PDB file of C-alpha atoms and ligand atoms in Angstrom:
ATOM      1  CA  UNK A 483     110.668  57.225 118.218  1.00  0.00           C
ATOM      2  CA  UNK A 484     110.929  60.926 117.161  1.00  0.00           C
ATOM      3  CA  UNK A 485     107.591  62.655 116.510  1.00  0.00           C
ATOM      4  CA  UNK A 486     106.529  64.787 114.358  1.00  0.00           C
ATOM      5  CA  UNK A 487     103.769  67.705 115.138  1.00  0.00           C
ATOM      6  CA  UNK A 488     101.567  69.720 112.423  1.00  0.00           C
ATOM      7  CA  UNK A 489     102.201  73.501 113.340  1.00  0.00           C
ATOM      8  CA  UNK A 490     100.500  76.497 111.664  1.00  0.00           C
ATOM      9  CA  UNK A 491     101.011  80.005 112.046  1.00  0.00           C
ATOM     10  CA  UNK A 492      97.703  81.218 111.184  1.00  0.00           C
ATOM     11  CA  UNK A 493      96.693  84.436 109.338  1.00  0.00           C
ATOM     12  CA  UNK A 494      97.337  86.780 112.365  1.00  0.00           C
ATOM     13  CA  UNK A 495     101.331  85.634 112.469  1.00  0.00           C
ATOM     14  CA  UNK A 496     101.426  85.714 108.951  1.00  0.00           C
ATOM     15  CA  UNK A 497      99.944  89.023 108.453  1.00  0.00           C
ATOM     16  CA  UNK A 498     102.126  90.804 111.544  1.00  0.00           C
ATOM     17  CA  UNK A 499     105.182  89.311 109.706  1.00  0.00           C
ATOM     18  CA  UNK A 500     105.528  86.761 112.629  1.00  0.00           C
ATOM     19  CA  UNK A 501     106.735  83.731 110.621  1.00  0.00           C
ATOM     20  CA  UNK A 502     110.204  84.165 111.088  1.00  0.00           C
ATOM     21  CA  UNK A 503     110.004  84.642 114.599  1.00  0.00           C
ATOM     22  CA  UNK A 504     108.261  82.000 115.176  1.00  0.00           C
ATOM     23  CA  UNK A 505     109.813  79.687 113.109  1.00  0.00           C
ATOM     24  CA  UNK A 506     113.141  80.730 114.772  1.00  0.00           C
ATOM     25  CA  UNK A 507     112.343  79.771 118.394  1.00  0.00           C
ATOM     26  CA  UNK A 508     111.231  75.882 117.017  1.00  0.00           C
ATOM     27  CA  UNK A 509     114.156  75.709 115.175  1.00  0.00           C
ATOM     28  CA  UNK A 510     116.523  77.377 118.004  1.00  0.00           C
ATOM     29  CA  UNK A 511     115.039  74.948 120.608  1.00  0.00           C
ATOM     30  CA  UNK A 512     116.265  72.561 118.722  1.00  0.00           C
ATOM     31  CA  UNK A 513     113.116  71.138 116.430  1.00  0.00           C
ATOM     32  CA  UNK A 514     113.744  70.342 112.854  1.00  0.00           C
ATOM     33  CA  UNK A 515     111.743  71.603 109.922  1.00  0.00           C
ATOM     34  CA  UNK A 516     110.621  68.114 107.750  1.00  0.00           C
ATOM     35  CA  UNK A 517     108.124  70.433 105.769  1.00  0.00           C
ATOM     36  CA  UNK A 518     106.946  73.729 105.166  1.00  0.00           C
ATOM     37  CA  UNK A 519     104.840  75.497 102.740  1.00  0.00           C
ATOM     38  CA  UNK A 520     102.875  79.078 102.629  1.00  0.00           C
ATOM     39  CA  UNK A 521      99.286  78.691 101.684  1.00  0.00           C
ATOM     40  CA  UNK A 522      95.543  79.898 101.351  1.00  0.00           C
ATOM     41  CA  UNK A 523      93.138  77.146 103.770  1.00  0.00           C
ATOM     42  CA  UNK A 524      90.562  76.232 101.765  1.00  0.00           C
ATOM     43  CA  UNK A 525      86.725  75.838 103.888  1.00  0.00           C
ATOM     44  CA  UNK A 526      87.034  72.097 103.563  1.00  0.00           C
ATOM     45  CA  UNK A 527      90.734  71.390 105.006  1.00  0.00           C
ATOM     46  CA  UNK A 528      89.735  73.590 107.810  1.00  0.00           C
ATOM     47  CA  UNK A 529      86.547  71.346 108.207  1.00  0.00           C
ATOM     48  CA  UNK A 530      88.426  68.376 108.680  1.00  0.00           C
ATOM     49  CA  UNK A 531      91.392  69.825 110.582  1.00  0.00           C
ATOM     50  CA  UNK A 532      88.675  71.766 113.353  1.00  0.00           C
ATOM     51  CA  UNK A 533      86.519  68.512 113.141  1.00  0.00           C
ATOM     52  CA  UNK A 534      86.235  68.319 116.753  1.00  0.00           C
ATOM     53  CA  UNK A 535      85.194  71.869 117.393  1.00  0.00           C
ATOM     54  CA  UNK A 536      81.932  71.857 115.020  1.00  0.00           C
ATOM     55  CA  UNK A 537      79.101  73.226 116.509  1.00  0.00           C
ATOM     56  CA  UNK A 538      80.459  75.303 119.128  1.00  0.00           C
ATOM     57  CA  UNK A 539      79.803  78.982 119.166  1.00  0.00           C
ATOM     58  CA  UNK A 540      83.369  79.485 117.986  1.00  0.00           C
ATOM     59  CA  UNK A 541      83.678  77.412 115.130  1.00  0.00           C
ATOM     60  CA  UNK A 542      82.291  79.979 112.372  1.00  0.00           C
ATOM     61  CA  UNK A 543      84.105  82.743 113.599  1.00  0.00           C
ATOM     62  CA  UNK A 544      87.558  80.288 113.891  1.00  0.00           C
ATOM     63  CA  UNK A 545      86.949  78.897 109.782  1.00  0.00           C
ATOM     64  CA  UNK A 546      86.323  82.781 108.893  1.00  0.00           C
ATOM     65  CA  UNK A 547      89.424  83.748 110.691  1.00  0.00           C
ATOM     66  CA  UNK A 548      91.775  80.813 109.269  1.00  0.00           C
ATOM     67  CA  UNK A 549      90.158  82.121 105.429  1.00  0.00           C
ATOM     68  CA  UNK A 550      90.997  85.315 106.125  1.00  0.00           C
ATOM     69  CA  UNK A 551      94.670  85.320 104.852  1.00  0.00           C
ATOM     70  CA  UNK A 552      97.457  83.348 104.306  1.00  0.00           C
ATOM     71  CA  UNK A 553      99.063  80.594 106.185  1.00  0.00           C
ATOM     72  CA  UNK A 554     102.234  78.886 106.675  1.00  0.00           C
ATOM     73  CA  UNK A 555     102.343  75.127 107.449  1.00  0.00           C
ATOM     74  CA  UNK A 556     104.972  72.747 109.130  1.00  0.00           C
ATOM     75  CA  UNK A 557     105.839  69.737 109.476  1.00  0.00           C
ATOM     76  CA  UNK A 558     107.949  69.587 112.792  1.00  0.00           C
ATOM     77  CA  UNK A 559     110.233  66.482 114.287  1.00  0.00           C
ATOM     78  CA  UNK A 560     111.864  65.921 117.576  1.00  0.00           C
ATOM     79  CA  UNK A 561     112.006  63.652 120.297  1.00  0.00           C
ATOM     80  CA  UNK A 562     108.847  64.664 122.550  1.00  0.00           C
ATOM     81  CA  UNK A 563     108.297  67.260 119.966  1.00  0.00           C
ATOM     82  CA  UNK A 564     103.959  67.264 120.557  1.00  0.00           C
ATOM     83  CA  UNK A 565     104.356  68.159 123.925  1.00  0.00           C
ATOM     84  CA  UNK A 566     107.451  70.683 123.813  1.00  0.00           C
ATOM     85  CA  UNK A 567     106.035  72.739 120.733  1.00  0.00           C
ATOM     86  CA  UNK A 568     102.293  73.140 123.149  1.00  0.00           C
ATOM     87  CA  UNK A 569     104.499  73.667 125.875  1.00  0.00           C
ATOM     88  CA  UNK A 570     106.496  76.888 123.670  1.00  0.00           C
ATOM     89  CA  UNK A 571     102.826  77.844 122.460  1.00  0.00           C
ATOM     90  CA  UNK A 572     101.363  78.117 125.705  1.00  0.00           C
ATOM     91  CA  UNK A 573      97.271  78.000 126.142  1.00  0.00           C
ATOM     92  CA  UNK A 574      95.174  79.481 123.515  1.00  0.00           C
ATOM     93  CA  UNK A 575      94.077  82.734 125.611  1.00  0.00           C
ATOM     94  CA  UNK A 576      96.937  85.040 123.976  1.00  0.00           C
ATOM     95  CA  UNK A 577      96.108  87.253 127.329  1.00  0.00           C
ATOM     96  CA  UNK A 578      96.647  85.171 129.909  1.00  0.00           C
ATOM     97  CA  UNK A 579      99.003  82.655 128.508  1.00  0.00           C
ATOM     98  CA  UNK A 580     102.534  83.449 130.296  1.00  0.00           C
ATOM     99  CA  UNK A 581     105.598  85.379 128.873  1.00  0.00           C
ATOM    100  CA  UNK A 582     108.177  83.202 127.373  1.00  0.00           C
ATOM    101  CA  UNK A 583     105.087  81.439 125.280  1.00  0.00           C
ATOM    102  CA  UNK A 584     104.237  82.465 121.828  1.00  0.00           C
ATOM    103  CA  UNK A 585     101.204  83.116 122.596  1.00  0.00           C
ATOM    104  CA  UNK A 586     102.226  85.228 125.323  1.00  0.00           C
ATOM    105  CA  UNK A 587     105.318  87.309 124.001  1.00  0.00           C
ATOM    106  CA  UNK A 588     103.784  87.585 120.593  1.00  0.00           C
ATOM    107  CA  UNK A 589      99.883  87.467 120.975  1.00  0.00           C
ATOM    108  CA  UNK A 590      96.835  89.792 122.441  1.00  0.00           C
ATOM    109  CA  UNK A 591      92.956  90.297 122.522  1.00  0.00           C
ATOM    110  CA  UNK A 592      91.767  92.036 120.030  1.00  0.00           C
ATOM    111  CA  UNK A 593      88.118  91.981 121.325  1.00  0.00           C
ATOM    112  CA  UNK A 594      86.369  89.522 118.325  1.00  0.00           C
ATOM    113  CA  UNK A 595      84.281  86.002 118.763  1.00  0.00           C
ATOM    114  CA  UNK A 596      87.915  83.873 118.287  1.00  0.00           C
ATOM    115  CA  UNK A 597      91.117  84.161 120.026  1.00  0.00           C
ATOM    116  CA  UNK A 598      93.901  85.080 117.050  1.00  0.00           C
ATOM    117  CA  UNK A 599      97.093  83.469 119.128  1.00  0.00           C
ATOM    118  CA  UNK A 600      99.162  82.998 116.135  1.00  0.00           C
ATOM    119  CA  UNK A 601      99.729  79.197 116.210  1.00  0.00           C
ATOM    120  CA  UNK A 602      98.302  75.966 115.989  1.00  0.00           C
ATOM    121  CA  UNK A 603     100.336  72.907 117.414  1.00  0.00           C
ATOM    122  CA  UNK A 604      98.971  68.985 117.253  1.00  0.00           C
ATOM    123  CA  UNK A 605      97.667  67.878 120.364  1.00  0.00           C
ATOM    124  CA  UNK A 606      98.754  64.218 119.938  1.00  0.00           C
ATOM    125  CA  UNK A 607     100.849  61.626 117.935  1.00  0.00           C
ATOM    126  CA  UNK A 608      96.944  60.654 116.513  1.00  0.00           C
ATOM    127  CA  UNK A 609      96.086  64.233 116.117  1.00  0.00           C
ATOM    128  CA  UNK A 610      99.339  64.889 114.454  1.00  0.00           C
ATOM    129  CA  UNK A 611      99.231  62.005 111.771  1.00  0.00           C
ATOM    130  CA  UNK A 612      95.627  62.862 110.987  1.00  0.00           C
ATOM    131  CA  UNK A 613      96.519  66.690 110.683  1.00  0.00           C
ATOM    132  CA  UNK A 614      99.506  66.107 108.408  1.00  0.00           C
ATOM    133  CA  UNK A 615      97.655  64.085 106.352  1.00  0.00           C
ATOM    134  CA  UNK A 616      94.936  66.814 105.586  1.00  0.00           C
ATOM    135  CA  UNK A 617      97.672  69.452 105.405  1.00  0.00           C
ATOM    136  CA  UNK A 618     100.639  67.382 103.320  1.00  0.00           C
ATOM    137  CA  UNK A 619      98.636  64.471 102.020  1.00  0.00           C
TER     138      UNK A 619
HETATM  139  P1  LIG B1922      94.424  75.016 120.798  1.00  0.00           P
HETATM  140  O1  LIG B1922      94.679  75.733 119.492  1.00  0.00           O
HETATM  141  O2  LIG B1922      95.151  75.671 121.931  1.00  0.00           O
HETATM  142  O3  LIG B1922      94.615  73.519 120.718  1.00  0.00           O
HETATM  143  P2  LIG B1922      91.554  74.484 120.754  1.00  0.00           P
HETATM  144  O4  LIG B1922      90.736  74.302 121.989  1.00  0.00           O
HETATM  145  O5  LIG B1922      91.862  73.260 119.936  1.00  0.00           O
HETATM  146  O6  LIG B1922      92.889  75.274 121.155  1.00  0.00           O
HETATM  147  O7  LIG B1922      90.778  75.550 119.842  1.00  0.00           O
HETATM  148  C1  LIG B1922      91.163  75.773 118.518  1.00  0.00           C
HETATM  149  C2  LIG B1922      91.250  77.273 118.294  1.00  0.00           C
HETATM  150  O8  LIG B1922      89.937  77.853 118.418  1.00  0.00           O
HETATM  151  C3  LIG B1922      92.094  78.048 119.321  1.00  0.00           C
HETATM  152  O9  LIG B1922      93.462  78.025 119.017  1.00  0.00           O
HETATM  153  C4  LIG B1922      91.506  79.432 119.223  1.00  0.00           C
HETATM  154  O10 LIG B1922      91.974  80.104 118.056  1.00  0.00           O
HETATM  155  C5  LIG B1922      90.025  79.131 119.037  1.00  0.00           C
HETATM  156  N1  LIG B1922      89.303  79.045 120.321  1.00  0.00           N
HETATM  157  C6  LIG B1922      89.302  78.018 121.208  1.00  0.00           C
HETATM  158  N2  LIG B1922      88.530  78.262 122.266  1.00  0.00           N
HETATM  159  C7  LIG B1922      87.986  79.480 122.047  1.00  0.00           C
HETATM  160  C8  LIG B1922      87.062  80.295 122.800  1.00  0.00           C
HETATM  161  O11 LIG B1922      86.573  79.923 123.875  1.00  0.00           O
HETATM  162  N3  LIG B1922      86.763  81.502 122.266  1.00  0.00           N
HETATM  163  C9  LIG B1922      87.260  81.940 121.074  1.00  0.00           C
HETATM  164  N4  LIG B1922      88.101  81.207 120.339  1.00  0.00           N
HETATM  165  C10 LIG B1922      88.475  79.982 120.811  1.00  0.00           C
HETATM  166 MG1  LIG B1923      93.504  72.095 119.577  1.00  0.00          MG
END
């Protein structure tokens, strides 16, 4: 069955003008755009979406961060499409996660309490429906 993934390219790829690069390499890999919108994250999507991280040390800085600007949001389908759109993103460090990644080519430290690496990509089929739902109802 094809999946679909919930991907976001947070404030930091929206402010550097990233979207249409990054939209570009899922679509030229071969993923297909189901949905997409540009919008502000209000406190209490980002409360459900980052459920999981609550109460670490950098959960506050992370909800700031995703407030902090504009963001565009996905819907993207594909056969194995969870695990090839993490595998384009690469790991969350921006500095160590290897050229040819996002998160690599297009992402850095910029010394603050949360990495800004540009995307966010669902971790599972669960994750995914859950995340879609909060983010396309
Ligand atoms: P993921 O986005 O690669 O799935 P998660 O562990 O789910 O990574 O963390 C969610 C987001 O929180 C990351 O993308 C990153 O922006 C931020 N983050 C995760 N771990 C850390 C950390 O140790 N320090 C600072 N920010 C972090
Ligand atoms: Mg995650």
């Amino acid at each position: 069955m094809t999946e679909r993934s919930l991907v976001l390219i947070k404030p930091d790829g929206v402010e550097r003008n990233l979207v249409g690069a990054i939209l570009a390499r899922i679509e030229t890999k071969g993923y297909r755009i189901a949905e997409l919108q540009r919008l502000s994250a209000t406190r209490d999507i980002l409360e459900q979406h980052y459920e999981e991280h609550q109460g670490k040390p950098f959960y506050e800085p992370l909800l700031e961060f995703m407030m902090s600007g504009p963001i565009v949001a996905a819907v993207i389908e594909g056969d194995r499409a969870i695990e090839g759109l993490r595998t384009m993103m690469g790991p969350s460090d921006p500095t160590t996660a290897p050229a040819g990644t996002i998160r690599g080519d297009l992402g850095r430290d910029w010394g603050e309490k949360v990495q800004k690496n540009l995307v966010h990509g669902s971790d599972s089929p669960e994750s995914a429906e859950r995340e879609i739902g909060i983010w396309f109802g």
